[in-house]
Short mmCIF file of C-alpha atoms and ligand atoms in Angstrom, two decimals:
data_model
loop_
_atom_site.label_atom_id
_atom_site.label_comp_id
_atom_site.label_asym_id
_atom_site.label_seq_id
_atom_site.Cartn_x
_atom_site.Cartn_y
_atom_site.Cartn_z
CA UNK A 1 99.78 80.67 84.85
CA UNK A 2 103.33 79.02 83.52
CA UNK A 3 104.52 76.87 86.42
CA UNK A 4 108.04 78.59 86.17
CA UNK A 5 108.47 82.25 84.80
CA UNK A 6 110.46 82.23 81.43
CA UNK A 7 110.68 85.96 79.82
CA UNK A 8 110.45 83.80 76.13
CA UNK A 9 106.75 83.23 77.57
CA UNK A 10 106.17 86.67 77.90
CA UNK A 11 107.76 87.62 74.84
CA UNK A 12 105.34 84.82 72.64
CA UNK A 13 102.08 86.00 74.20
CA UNK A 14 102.85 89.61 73.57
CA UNK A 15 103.62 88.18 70.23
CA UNK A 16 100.19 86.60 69.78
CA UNK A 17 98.57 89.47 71.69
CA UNK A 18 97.80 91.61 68.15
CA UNK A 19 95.22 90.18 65.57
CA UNK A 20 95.67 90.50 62.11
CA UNK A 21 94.19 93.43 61.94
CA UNK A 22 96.56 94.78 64.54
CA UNK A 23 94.30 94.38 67.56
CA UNK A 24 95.12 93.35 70.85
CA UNK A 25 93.69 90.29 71.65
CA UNK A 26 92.49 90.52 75.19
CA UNK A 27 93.37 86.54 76.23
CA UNK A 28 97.45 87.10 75.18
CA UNK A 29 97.57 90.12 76.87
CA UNK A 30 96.08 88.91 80.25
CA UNK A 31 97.95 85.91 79.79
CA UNK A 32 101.36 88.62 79.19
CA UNK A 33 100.51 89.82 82.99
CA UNK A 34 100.26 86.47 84.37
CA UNK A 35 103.42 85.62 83.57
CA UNK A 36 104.98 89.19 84.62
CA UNK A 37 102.94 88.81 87.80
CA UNK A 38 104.17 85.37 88.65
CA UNK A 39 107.69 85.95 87.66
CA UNK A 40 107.14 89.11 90.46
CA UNK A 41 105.58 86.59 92.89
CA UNK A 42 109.10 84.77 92.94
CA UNK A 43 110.61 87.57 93.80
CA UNK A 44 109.50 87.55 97.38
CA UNK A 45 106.61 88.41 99.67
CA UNK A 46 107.18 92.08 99.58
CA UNK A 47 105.77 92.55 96.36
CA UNK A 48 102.48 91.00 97.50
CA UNK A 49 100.47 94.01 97.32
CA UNK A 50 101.27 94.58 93.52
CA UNK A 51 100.96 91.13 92.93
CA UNK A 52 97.60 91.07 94.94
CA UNK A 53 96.74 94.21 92.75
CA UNK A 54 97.33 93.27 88.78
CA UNK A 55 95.84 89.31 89.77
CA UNK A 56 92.72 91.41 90.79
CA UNK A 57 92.76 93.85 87.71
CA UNK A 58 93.95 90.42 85.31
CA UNK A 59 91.10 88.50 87.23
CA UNK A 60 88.68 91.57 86.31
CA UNK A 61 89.40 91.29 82.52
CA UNK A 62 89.10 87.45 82.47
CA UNK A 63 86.16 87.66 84.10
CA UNK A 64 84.37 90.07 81.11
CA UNK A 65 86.36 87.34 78.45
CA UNK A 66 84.89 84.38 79.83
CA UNK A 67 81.48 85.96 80.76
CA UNK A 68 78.16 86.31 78.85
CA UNK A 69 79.50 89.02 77.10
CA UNK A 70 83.01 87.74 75.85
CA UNK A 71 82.55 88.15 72.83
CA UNK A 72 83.02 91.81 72.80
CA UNK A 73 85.44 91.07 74.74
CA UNK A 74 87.86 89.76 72.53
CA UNK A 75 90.25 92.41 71.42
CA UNK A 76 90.86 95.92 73.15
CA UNK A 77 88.88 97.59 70.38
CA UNK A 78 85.79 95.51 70.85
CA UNK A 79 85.80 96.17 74.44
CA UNK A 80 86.06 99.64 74.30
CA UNK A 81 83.58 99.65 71.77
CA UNK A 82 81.04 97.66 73.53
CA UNK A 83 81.55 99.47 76.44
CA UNK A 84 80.83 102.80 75.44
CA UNK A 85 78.53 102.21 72.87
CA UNK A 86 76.47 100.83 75.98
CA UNK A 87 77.31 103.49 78.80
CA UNK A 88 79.47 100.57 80.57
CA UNK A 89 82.60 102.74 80.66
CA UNK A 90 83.55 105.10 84.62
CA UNK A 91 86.85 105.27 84.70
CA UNK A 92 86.78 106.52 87.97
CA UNK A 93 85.87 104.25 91.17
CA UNK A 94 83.18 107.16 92.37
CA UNK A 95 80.93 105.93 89.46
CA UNK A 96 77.87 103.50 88.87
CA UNK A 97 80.87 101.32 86.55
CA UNK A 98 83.84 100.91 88.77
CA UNK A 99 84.95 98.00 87.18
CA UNK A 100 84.71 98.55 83.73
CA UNK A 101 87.00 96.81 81.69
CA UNK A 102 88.87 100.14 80.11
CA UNK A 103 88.72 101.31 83.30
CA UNK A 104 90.81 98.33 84.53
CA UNK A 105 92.74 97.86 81.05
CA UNK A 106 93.79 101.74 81.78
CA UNK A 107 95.56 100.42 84.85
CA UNK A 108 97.45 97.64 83.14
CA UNK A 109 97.76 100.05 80.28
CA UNK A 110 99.60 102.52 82.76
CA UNK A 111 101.50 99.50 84.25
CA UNK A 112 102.64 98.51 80.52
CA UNK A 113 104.54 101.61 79.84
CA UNK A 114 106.41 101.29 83.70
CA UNK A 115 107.70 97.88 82.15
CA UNK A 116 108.69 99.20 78.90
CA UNK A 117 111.08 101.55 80.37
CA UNK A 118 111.89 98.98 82.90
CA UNK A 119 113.02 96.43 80.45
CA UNK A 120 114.63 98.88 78.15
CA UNK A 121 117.02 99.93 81.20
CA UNK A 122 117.94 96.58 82.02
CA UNK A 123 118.58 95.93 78.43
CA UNK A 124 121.21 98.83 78.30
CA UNK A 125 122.47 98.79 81.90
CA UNK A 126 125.54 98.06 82.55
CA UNK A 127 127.18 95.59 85.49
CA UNK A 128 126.80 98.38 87.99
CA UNK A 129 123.26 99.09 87.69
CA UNK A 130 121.20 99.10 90.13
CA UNK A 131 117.68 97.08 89.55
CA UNK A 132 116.15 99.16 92.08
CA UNK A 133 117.32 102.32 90.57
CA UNK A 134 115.96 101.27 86.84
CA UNK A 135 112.82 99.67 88.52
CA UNK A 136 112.10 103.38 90.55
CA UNK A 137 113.24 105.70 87.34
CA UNK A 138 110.85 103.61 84.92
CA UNK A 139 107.84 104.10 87.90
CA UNK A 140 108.73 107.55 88.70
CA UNK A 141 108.66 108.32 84.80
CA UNK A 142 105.07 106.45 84.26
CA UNK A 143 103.26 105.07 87.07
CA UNK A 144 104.14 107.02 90.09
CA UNK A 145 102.19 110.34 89.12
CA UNK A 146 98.73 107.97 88.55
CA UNK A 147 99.75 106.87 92.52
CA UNK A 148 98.45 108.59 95.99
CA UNK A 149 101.97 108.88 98.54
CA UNK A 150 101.51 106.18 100.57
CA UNK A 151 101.33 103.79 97.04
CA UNK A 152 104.65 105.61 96.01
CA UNK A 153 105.95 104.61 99.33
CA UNK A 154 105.58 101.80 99.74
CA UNK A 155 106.61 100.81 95.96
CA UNK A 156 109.38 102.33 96.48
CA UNK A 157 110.37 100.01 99.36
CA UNK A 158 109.57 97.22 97.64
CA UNK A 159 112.18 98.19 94.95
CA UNK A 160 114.48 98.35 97.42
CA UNK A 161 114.37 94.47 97.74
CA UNK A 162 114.79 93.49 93.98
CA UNK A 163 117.82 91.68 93.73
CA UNK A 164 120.72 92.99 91.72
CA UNK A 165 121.02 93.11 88.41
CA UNK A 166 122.68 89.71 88.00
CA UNK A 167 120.41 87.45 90.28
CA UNK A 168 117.60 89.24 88.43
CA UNK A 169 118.70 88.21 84.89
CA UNK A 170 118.91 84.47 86.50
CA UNK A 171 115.66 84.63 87.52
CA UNK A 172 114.77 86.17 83.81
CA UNK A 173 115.40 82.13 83.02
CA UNK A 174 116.37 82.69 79.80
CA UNK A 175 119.82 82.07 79.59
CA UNK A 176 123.16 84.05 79.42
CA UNK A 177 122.97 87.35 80.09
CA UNK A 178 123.89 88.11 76.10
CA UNK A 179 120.78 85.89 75.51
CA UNK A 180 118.47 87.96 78.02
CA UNK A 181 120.23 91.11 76.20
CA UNK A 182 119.00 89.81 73.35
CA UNK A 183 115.65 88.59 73.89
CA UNK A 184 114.89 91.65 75.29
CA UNK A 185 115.93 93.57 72.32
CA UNK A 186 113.04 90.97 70.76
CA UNK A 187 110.53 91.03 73.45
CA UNK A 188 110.53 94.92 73.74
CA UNK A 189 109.32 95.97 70.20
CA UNK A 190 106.04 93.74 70.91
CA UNK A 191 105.39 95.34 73.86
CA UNK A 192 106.01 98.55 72.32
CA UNK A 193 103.54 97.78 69.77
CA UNK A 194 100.93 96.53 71.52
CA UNK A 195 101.47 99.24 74.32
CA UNK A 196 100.58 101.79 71.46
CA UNK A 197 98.24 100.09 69.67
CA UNK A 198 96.15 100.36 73.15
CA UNK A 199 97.35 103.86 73.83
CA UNK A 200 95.98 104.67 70.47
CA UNK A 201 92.25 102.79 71.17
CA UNK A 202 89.84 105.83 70.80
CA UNK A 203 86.16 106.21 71.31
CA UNK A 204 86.02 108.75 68.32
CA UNK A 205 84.20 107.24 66.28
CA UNK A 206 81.84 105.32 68.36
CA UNK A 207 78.29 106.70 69.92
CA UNK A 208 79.59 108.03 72.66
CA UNK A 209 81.45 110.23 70.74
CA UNK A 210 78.15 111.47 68.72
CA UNK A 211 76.80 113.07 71.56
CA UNK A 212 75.10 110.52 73.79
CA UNK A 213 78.24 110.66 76.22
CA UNK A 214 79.86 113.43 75.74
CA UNK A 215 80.33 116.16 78.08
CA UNK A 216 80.73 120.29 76.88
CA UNK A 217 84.12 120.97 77.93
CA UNK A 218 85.27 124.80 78.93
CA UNK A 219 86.55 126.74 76.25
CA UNK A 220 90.70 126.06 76.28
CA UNK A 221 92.63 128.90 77.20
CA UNK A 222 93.04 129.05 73.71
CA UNK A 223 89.32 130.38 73.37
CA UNK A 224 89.09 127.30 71.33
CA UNK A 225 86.07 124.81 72.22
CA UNK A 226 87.22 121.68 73.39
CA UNK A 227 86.53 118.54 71.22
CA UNK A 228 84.31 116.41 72.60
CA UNK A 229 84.96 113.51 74.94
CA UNK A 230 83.15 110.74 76.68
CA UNK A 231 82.32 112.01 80.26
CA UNK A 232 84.06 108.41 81.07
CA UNK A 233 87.05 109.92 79.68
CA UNK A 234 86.72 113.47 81.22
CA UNK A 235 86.40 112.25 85.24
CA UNK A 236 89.43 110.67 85.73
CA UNK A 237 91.15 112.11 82.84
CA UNK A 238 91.04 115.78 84.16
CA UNK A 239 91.75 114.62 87.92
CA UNK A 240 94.92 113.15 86.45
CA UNK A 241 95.05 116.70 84.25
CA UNK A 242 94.85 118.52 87.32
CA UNK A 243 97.83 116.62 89.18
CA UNK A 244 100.00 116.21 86.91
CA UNK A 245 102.11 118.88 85.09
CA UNK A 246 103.66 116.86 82.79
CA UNK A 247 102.28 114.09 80.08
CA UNK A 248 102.00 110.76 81.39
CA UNK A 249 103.45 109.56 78.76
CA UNK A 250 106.33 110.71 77.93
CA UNK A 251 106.29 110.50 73.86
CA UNK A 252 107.88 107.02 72.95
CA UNK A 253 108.91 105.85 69.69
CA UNK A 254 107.31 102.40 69.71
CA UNK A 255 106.62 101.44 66.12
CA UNK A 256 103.25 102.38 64.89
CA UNK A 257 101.91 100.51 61.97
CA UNK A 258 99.28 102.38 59.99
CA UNK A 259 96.22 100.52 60.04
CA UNK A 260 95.28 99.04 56.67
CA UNK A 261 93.18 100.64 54.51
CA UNK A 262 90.41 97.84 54.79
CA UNK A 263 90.88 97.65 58.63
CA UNK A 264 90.31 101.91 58.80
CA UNK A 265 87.22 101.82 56.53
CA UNK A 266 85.50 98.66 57.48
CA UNK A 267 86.13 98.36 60.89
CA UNK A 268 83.80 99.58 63.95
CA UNK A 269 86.79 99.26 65.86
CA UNK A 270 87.98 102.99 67.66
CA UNK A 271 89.57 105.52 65.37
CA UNK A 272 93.15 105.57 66.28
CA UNK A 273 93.36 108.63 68.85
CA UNK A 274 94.15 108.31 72.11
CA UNK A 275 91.75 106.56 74.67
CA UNK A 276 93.84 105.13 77.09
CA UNK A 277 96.44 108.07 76.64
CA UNK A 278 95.94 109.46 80.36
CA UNK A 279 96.09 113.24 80.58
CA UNK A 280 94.52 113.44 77.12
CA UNK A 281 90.90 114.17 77.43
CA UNK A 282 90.73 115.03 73.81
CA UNK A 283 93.15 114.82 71.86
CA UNK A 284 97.55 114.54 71.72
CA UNK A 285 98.28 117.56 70.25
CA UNK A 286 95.45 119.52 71.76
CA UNK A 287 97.15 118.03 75.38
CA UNK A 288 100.44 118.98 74.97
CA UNK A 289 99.18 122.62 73.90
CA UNK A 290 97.34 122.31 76.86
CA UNK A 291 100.60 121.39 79.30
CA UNK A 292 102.85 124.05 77.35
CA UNK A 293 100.15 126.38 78.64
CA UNK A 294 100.01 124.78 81.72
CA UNK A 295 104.09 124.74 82.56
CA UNK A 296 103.84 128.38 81.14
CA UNK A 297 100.95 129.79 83.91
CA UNK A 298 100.66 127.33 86.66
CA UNK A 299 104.11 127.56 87.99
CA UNK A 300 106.28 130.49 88.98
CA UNK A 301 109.05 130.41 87.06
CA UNK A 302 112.33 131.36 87.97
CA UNK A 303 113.54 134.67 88.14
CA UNK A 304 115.86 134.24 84.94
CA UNK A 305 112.65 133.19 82.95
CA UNK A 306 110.81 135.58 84.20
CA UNK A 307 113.45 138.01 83.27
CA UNK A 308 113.41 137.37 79.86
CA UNK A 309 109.80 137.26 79.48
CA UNK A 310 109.50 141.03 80.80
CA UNK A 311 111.87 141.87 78.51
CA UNK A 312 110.38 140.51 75.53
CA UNK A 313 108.15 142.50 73.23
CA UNK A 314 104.06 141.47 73.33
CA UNK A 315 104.92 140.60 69.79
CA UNK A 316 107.65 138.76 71.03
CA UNK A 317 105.70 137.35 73.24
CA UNK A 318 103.24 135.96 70.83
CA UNK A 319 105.99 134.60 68.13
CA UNK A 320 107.26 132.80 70.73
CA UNK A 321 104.19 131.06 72.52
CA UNK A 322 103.16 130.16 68.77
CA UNK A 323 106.77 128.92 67.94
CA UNK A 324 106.53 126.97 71.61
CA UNK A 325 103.39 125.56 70.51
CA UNK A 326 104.23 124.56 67.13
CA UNK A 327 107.03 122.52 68.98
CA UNK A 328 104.93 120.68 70.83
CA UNK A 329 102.51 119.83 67.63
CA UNK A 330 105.73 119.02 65.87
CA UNK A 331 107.12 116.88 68.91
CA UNK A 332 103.93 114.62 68.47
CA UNK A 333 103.66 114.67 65.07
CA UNK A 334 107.55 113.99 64.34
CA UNK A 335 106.81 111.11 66.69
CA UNK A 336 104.54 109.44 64.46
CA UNK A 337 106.19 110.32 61.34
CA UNK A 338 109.59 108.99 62.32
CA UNK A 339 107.99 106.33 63.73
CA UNK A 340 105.75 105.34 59.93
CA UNK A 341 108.83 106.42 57.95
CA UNK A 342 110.97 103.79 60.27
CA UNK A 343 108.99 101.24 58.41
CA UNK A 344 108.05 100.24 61.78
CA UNK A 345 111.28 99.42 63.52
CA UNK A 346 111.37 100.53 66.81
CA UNK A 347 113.22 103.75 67.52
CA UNK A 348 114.84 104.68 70.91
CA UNK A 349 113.77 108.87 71.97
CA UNK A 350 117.27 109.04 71.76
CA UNK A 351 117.13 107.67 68.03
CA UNK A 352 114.66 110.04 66.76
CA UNK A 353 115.06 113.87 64.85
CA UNK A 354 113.70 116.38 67.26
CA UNK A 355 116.17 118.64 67.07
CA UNK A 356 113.56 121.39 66.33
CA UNK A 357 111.43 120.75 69.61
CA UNK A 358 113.38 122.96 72.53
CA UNK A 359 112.66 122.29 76.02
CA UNK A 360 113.53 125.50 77.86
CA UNK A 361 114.49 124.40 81.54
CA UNK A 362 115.23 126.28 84.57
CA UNK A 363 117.87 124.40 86.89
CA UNK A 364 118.62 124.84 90.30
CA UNK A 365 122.22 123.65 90.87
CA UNK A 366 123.31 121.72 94.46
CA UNK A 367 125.05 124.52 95.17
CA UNK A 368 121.93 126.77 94.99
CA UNK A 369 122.83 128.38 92.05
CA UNK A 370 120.11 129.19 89.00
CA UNK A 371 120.23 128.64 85.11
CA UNK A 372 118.22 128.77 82.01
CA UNK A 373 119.08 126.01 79.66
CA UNK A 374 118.13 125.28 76.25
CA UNK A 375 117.66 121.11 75.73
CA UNK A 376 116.22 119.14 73.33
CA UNK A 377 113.88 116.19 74.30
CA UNK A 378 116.59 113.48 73.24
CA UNK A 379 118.92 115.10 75.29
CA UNK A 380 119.84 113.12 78.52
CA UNK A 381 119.99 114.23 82.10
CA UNK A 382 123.40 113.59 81.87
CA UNK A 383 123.55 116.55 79.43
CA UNK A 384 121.73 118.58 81.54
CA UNK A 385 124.18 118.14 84.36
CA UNK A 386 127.14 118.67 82.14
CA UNK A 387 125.13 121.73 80.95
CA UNK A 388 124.72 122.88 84.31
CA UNK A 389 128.60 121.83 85.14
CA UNK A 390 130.10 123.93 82.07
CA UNK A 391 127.82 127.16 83.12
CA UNK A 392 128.90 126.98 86.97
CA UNK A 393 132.24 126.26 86.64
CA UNK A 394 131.52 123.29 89.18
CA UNK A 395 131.89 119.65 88.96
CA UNK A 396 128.63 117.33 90.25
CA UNK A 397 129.27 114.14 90.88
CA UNK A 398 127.14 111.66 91.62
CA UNK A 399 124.16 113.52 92.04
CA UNK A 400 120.50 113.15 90.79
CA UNK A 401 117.58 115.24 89.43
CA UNK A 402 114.64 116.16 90.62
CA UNK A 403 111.34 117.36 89.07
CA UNK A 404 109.93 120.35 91.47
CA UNK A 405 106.28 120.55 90.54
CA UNK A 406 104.10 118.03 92.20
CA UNK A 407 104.18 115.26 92.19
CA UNK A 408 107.92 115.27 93.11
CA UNK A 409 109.90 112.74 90.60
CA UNK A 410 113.43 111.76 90.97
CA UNK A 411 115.76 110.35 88.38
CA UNK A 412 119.31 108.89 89.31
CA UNK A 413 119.48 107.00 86.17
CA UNK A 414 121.19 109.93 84.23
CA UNK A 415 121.12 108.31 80.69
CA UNK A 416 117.05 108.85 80.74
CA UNK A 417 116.44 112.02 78.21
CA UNK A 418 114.12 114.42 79.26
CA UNK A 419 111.08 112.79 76.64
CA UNK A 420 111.53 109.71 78.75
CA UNK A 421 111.73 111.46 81.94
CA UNK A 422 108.13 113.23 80.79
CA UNK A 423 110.13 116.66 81.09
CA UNK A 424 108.72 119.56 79.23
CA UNK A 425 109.30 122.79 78.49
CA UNK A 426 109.82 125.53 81.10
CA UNK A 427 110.23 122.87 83.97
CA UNK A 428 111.98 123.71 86.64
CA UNK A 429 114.90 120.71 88.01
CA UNK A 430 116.79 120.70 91.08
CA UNK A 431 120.19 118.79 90.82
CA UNK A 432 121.17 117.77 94.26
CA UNK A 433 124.43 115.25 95.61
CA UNK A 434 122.79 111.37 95.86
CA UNK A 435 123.97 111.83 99.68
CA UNK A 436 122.64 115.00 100.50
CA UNK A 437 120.03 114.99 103.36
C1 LIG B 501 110.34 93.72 89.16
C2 LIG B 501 109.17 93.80 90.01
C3 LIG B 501 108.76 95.19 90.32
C4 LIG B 501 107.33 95.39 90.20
C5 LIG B 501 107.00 96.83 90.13
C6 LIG B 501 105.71 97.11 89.48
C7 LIG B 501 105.42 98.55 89.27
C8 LIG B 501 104.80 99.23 90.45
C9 LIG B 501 103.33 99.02 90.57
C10 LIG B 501 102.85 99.54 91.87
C11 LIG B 501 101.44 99.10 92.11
C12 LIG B 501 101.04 99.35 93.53
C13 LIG B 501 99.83 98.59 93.96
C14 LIG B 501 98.51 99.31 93.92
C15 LIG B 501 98.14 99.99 92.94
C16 LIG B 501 96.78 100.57 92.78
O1 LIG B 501 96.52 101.58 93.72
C17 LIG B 501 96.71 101.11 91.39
C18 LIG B 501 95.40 101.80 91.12
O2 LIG B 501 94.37 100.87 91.14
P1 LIG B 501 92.87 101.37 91.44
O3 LIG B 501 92.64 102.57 90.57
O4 LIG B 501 91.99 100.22 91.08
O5 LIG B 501 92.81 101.72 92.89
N1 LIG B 501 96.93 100.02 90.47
C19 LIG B 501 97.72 100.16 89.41
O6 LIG B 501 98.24 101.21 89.07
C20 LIG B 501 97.94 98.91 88.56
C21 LIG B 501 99.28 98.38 88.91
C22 LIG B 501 99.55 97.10 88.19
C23 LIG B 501 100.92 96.66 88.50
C24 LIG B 501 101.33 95.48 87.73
C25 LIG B 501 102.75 95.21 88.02
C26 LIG B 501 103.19 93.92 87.47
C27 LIG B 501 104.66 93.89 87.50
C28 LIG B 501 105.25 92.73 86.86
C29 LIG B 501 106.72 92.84 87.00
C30 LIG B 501 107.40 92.01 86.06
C31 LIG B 501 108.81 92.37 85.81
C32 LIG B 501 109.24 91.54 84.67
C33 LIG B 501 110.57 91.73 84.19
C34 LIG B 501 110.76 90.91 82.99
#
């Protein structure tokens, strides 16, 4: 561990932390959380029990590197490979594996995408943000729905002791606060990169996925047969299915770099679909049919959707769930296409075309009033209150949004868009005053 936190550190081992063959090398990344976790240790006592937690997970990891069996331990591929090809993998803590090292890599993995919104926030914030504000916005919008209540608590306490924004780009220890701007602008790509290249890791191709792991799934509402999956995958995969409504990860536009054509025919290493992308048991697109389904049957919707949907034709009916599905395949797919056509520069949501994706939302205004909105992913919460100011006649000021299926999320960083915030169609958000009981 570097005796004093400097963000270049973390920026050069996320910079070593992919192989030539666009890999992640296992000893930069743990040596990536080090850094982050001592830089949090400096930040006082409070944060203790994270701290406590990612040295244990790190310490996990380093323990398979340095162990008889390092050597598949090397890069994230090898690992995963290794590990299912020899039944290693339970992602859950109930099984004869609890400490499996994609099991643990899936918490880090989780913990990744927290910072990447974190970081991008502080890189755009302005002199009156609030560090606790960007720190809880990032978790609620990643981590927080992988968290039990009394974890959510008491992380969101701890944020409450971050210092503000410009004690925390001191402690950031690398330089002005243009040079931190900057840095992070150079430190955020990597992590981008490497966060996807992980999210990507998939056991497709390996054993596991010829049989000897897999588990039959249900038939998808679709009356489609799910593909198959590792029963690793499927435990902890469907608990998180079950509580969470909306993706875990929001769809980011990290750069993507195709693999090579050498690396995709030669290599053992995982196809790339998603392993260590959370609520996808099988595959991205098949997920997010799966969640349009879900936001469309699991929750009442309000009585202006439901309206509509009476009124509309069965043919109706069935041009639009096609055309809402379509969306969703196009949402991921534009995602990657944007993101190869960028040449792999890294794209803000905000940046990328998805003007044809429409997220239908039902809002719930402070004053109790209901709406039905029309958004588009890239559009911000901001827009959504301004939305829901120009159709009430109403001004709201300084309020915040809420997510009402469970678990409860709230935003007060109003520049998130609703791809960030994980928001898909036919939720339902409540916009209530900051101050409000
Ligand atoms: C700026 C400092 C704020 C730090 C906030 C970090 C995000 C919140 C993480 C909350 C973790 C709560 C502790 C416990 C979690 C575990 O229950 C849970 C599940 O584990 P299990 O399945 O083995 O039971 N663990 C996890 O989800 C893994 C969490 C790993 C957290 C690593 C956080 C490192 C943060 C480093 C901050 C660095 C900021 C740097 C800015 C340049």
């Amino acid at each position: 561990m570097a005796d004093s936190f400097s963000l270049q550190n973390v920026l050069d081992n996320f910079k070593s932390c992919l192989n030539d063959h666009k890999e992640v090398c296992l000893k930069y990344y743990i040596s990536g959380w080090r850094e982050l976790v001592s830089f949090m240790n400096s930040l006082g006592s409070v944060f203790a029990f994270i701290s406590k937690d990612a040295v244990n997970k790190i310490q996990i990891l380093e323990n398979f590197l340095t162990g008889e069996n390092g050597t598949h331990y090397v890069t994230v591929q090898s690992m995963v490979k290794y590990e299912l090809d020899n039944e290693l993998v339970d992602l859950t803590k109930r099984g004869s594996h609890p400490e499996s090292g994609c099991r643990t890599l899936l918490r880090l993995h989780r913990a990744l995408r927290w910072l990447q919104l974190f970081l991008e926030s502080l890189r755009t914030s302005t002199e009156d943000s609030k560090t606790s504000v960007m720190c809880s916005d990032a978790y609620n919008a990643s981590l927080a729905q992988h968290h039990p209540w009394l974890i959510r608590k008491a992380t969101g306490m701890a944020f409450c002791a971050l210092p503000g924004r410009d004690t925390f780009f001191e402690v950031l220890n690398a330089g002005s606060h243009e040079e931190v701007v900057t840095l992070l602008g150079e430190a955020l790509p990597l992590i981008s990169e490497v966060y996807q290249i992980t999210e990507d890791v998939s056991p497709r191709q390996n054993k596991a996925e010829e049989g000897n792991m897999h588990v039959i799934r249900p038939k998808s509402a679709k009356g489609r047969t799910r593909p198959k999956v590792t029963e690793a995958c499927t435990a902890d995969d469907e608990l998180l299915h079950e509580n969470c409504p909306f993706p875990p990860y929001p769809p980011s536009h990290p750069p993507r770099p195709p693999p090579t054509p050498s690396h995709r025919l030669n290599s053992p290493s995982p196809s790339p679909r998603a392993f260590f992308r959370h609520s996808n048991p099988s595959s991205a697109v098949e997920n997010a049919l799966d969640i349009s389904l879900l936001s469309l049957n699991k929750y009442k919707v309000l009585p202006s959707i439901e309206k509509r949907s009476e009124e509309a034709s069965s043919a109706d009916m069935e041009e639009k769930s096609s055309r809402s599905r379509l969306h969703t395949r196009d949402f991921f797919r534009s995602d990657q296409e944007t993101e190869r056509a960028s040449g792999g520069t890294v794209r803000t949501t905000s940046q990328c075309q998805e003007s044809e994706t429409e997220v239908l939302l039902a809002l719930r205004t402070p004053c109790g009033q209901r709406l039905t909105c029309q958004f588009r992913p890239t559009d911000t919460l901001q827009d959504v209150v301004a939305t829901a100011e120009d159709k009430s006649g109403k001004r709201y000021e300084h309020v915040l949004i809420e997510t009402m299926e469970f678990p409860r999320r709230s935003f007060s960083n109003l520049n998130m868009t609703l791809s960030q915030c994980g928001v898909v169609n036919k939720s339902v958000l409540c916009i209530s005053f900051k101050d409000a009981p």
